[in-house]
Amino acid sequence: MTIKHADREQLVHDLQAMYSEFNKKSIDQADNIYHAEISFRDPILQVNGLAELKSYFNHGVANASSCHFAFDAQVVTESKAFLTWQMRLQHEKLAGGKEIVVPGCTHLEFAEEENTVRHHVDYYDVGAMVYEHVPVLGFLIRKVRERLEAYE
């Protein structure tokens, strides 16, 4: 089965729509986007399989007031895609419940036999997302960054 470039672009569009308002309802769309044997990795965890991925996503948004992604740029080919984005996350346990903005990028590899995502890797600064917003740890990380920036 030959999958056309336009089909891959539509798949990426559908993925972006799912992440644009990332919540328990939108996560149900993962069934139409990801391969049953999806391999997903981000700086926090590696998961394999669609059920495990949806469980990870649902756990991640469980206590979030809001989470959405704004996509900046993309490159899509017949076999892979690269996306840049900004995640906007509001979580009761991070930054006093204020919105956090984390830039990142995604590398997707498509399944050969069907129009789904087979491999998904996210790259972002987990420190900017989590560690800097934990009271004591955040203070220490900011101090280290300040010292490193002083050498510029």
Short mmCIF file of C-alpha atoms in Angstrom, two decimals:
data_model
loop_
_atom_site.label_atom_id
_atom_site.label_comp_id
_atom_site.label_asym_id
_atom_site.label_seq_id
_atom_site.Cartn_x
_atom_site.Cartn_y
_atom_site.Cartn_z
CA MET A 1 0.00 0.00 0.00
CA THR A 2 1.42 3.35 -1.05
CA ILE A 3 0.55 6.24 1.22
CA LYS A 4 0.52 9.67 -0.39
CA HIS A 5 2.26 12.76 0.93
CA ALA A 6 -1.12 14.49 1.26
CA ASP A 7 -2.30 11.66 3.53
CA ARG A 8 0.75 12.14 5.77
CA GLU A 9 0.08 15.88 5.92
CA GLN A 10 -3.53 15.20 6.92
CA LEU A 11 -2.33 12.83 9.65
CA VAL A 12 0.00 15.54 11.01
CA HIS A 13 -2.88 18.03 10.86
CA ASP A 14 -5.05 15.60 12.87
CA LEU A 15 -2.24 15.14 15.41
CA GLN A 16 -1.90 18.91 15.79
CA ALA A 17 -5.66 19.22 16.31
CA MET A 18 -5.51 16.58 19.06
CA TYR A 19 -2.73 18.45 20.87
CA SER A 20 -4.16 21.95 20.33
CA GLU A 21 -6.51 21.36 23.30
CA PHE A 22 -4.88 18.43 25.05
CA ASN A 23 -7.38 16.86 27.45
CA LYS A 24 -9.09 13.56 28.22
CA LYS A 25 -11.57 14.07 25.36
CA SER A 26 -8.94 14.86 22.72
CA ILE A 27 -6.77 11.93 23.84
CA ASP A 28 -9.47 9.59 22.47
CA GLN A 29 -8.35 10.74 18.99
CA ALA A 30 -5.05 8.92 19.55
CA ASP A 31 -6.74 5.75 18.24
CA ASN A 32 -6.96 7.37 14.78
CA ILE A 33 -3.45 8.84 14.82
CA TYR A 34 -1.09 6.36 16.46
CA HIS A 35 -0.16 2.82 15.44
CA ALA A 36 -1.26 0.06 17.85
CA GLU A 37 2.43 -0.59 18.59
CA ILE A 38 3.44 3.06 18.95
CA SER A 39 6.81 3.80 20.50
CA PHE A 40 6.64 7.15 22.33
CA ARG A 41 9.48 8.87 24.17
CA ASP A 42 9.85 12.21 25.88
CA PRO A 43 12.34 13.48 28.50
CA ILE A 44 10.22 11.92 31.25
CA LEU A 45 9.32 8.45 30.01
CA GLN A 46 9.32 5.87 27.22
CA VAL A 47 6.05 4.03 26.57
CA ASN A 48 5.15 1.31 24.08
CA GLY A 49 1.72 0.50 22.75
CA LEU A 50 -1.39 2.59 22.27
CA ALA A 51 -3.06 1.63 25.57
CA GLU A 52 0.06 2.56 27.56
CA LEU A 53 0.40 5.84 25.64
CA LYS A 54 -3.20 6.85 26.33
CA SER A 55 -2.77 5.95 30.00
CA TYR A 56 0.38 8.13 30.17
CA PHE A 57 -1.43 11.03 28.47
CA ASN A 58 -4.48 10.73 30.73
CA HIS A 59 -2.29 10.68 33.83
CA GLY A 60 -0.43 13.76 32.56
CA VAL A 61 -3.57 15.85 32.08
CA ALA A 62 -5.42 14.55 35.16
CA ASN A 63 -4.58 17.55 37.38
CA ALA A 64 -3.92 20.10 34.65
CA SER A 65 -6.24 23.09 34.48
CA SER A 66 -5.29 23.43 30.83
CA CYS A 67 -2.75 22.09 28.38
CA HIS A 68 -2.45 23.01 24.74
CA PHE A 69 0.17 23.13 22.05
CA ALA A 70 0.71 25.90 19.51
CA PHE A 71 2.61 24.59 16.50
CA ASP A 72 5.14 26.89 14.86
CA ALA A 73 6.67 25.01 11.94
CA GLN A 74 6.61 21.59 10.34
CA VAL A 75 8.36 19.51 7.72
CA VAL A 76 6.47 16.46 6.47
CA THR A 77 7.75 13.74 4.14
CA GLU A 78 6.32 10.34 3.20
CA SER A 79 8.21 8.65 6.05
CA LYS A 80 8.64 11.24 8.82
CA ALA A 81 7.78 14.67 10.15
CA PHE A 82 9.41 17.28 12.35
CA LEU A 83 7.33 19.81 14.29
CA THR A 84 8.21 22.74 16.52
CA TRP A 85 5.78 23.93 19.16
CA GLN A 86 5.13 25.73 22.41
CA MET A 87 3.29 23.89 25.15
CA ARG A 88 1.18 26.00 27.47
CA LEU A 89 0.48 24.14 30.69
CA GLN A 90 -1.45 25.21 33.74
CA HIS A 91 -1.14 22.71 36.60
CA GLU A 92 -2.13 23.14 40.23
CA LYS A 93 1.19 21.77 41.51
CA LEU A 94 3.50 23.80 39.23
CA ALA A 95 4.33 27.51 39.38
CA GLY A 96 1.53 28.16 41.84
CA GLY A 97 -1.02 27.20 39.22
CA LYS A 98 0.20 29.83 36.75
CA GLU A 99 0.65 29.01 33.08
CA ILE A 100 4.05 27.62 32.06
CA VAL A 101 5.26 27.97 28.46
CA VAL A 102 7.71 25.31 27.28
CA PRO A 103 9.13 25.26 23.73
CA GLY A 104 9.89 21.93 22.13
CA CYS A 105 10.01 19.85 19.00
CA THR A 106 8.72 16.48 17.86
CA HIS A 107 10.16 13.85 15.53
CA LEU A 108 7.56 11.50 14.05
CA GLU A 109 8.12 8.37 11.98
CA PHE A 110 5.15 6.95 10.12
CA ALA A 111 4.12 3.31 9.83
CA GLU A 112 4.87 1.92 6.39
CA GLU A 113 1.74 -0.20 6.08
CA GLU A 114 -0.87 2.35 7.25
CA ASN A 115 -1.30 6.07 7.74
CA THR A 116 -0.42 6.19 11.45
CA VAL A 117 2.45 7.39 13.61
CA ARG A 118 4.72 4.48 14.57
CA HIS A 119 7.44 6.39 16.50
CA HIS A 120 7.04 9.70 18.34
CA VAL A 121 9.89 11.48 20.16
CA ASP A 122 9.43 14.80 21.97
CA TYR A 123 12.36 17.03 22.88
CA TYR A 124 11.96 19.80 25.46
CA ASP A 125 13.56 21.20 28.60
CA VAL A 126 11.98 19.20 31.43
CA GLY A 127 13.66 21.57 33.90
CA ALA A 128 11.73 24.51 32.46
CA MET A 129 8.55 22.47 32.66
CA VAL A 130 8.81 20.88 36.09
CA TYR A 131 11.97 21.28 38.14
CA GLU A 132 12.18 25.08 38.05
CA HIS A 133 8.66 25.31 39.45
CA VAL A 134 9.19 23.12 42.51
CA PRO A 135 9.96 25.59 45.35
CA VAL A 136 13.38 24.50 46.74
CA LEU A 137 14.56 22.71 43.62
CA GLY A 138 13.49 25.62 41.43
CA PHE A 139 15.52 28.05 43.52
CA LEU A 140 18.64 25.88 43.20
CA ILE A 141 18.25 25.41 39.44
CA ARG A 142 17.76 29.16 38.90
CA LYS A 143 20.94 29.87 40.92
CA VAL A 144 22.95 27.37 38.85
CA ARG A 145 21.62 28.92 35.62
CA GLU A 146 22.49 32.41 36.84
CA ARG A 147 26.07 31.32 37.56
CA LEU A 148 26.42 29.64 34.18
CA GLU A 149 24.99 32.67 32.38
CA ALA A 150 27.52 34.89 34.16
CA TYR A 151 30.28 33.22 32.10
CA GLU A 152 28.88 34.41 28.78
#
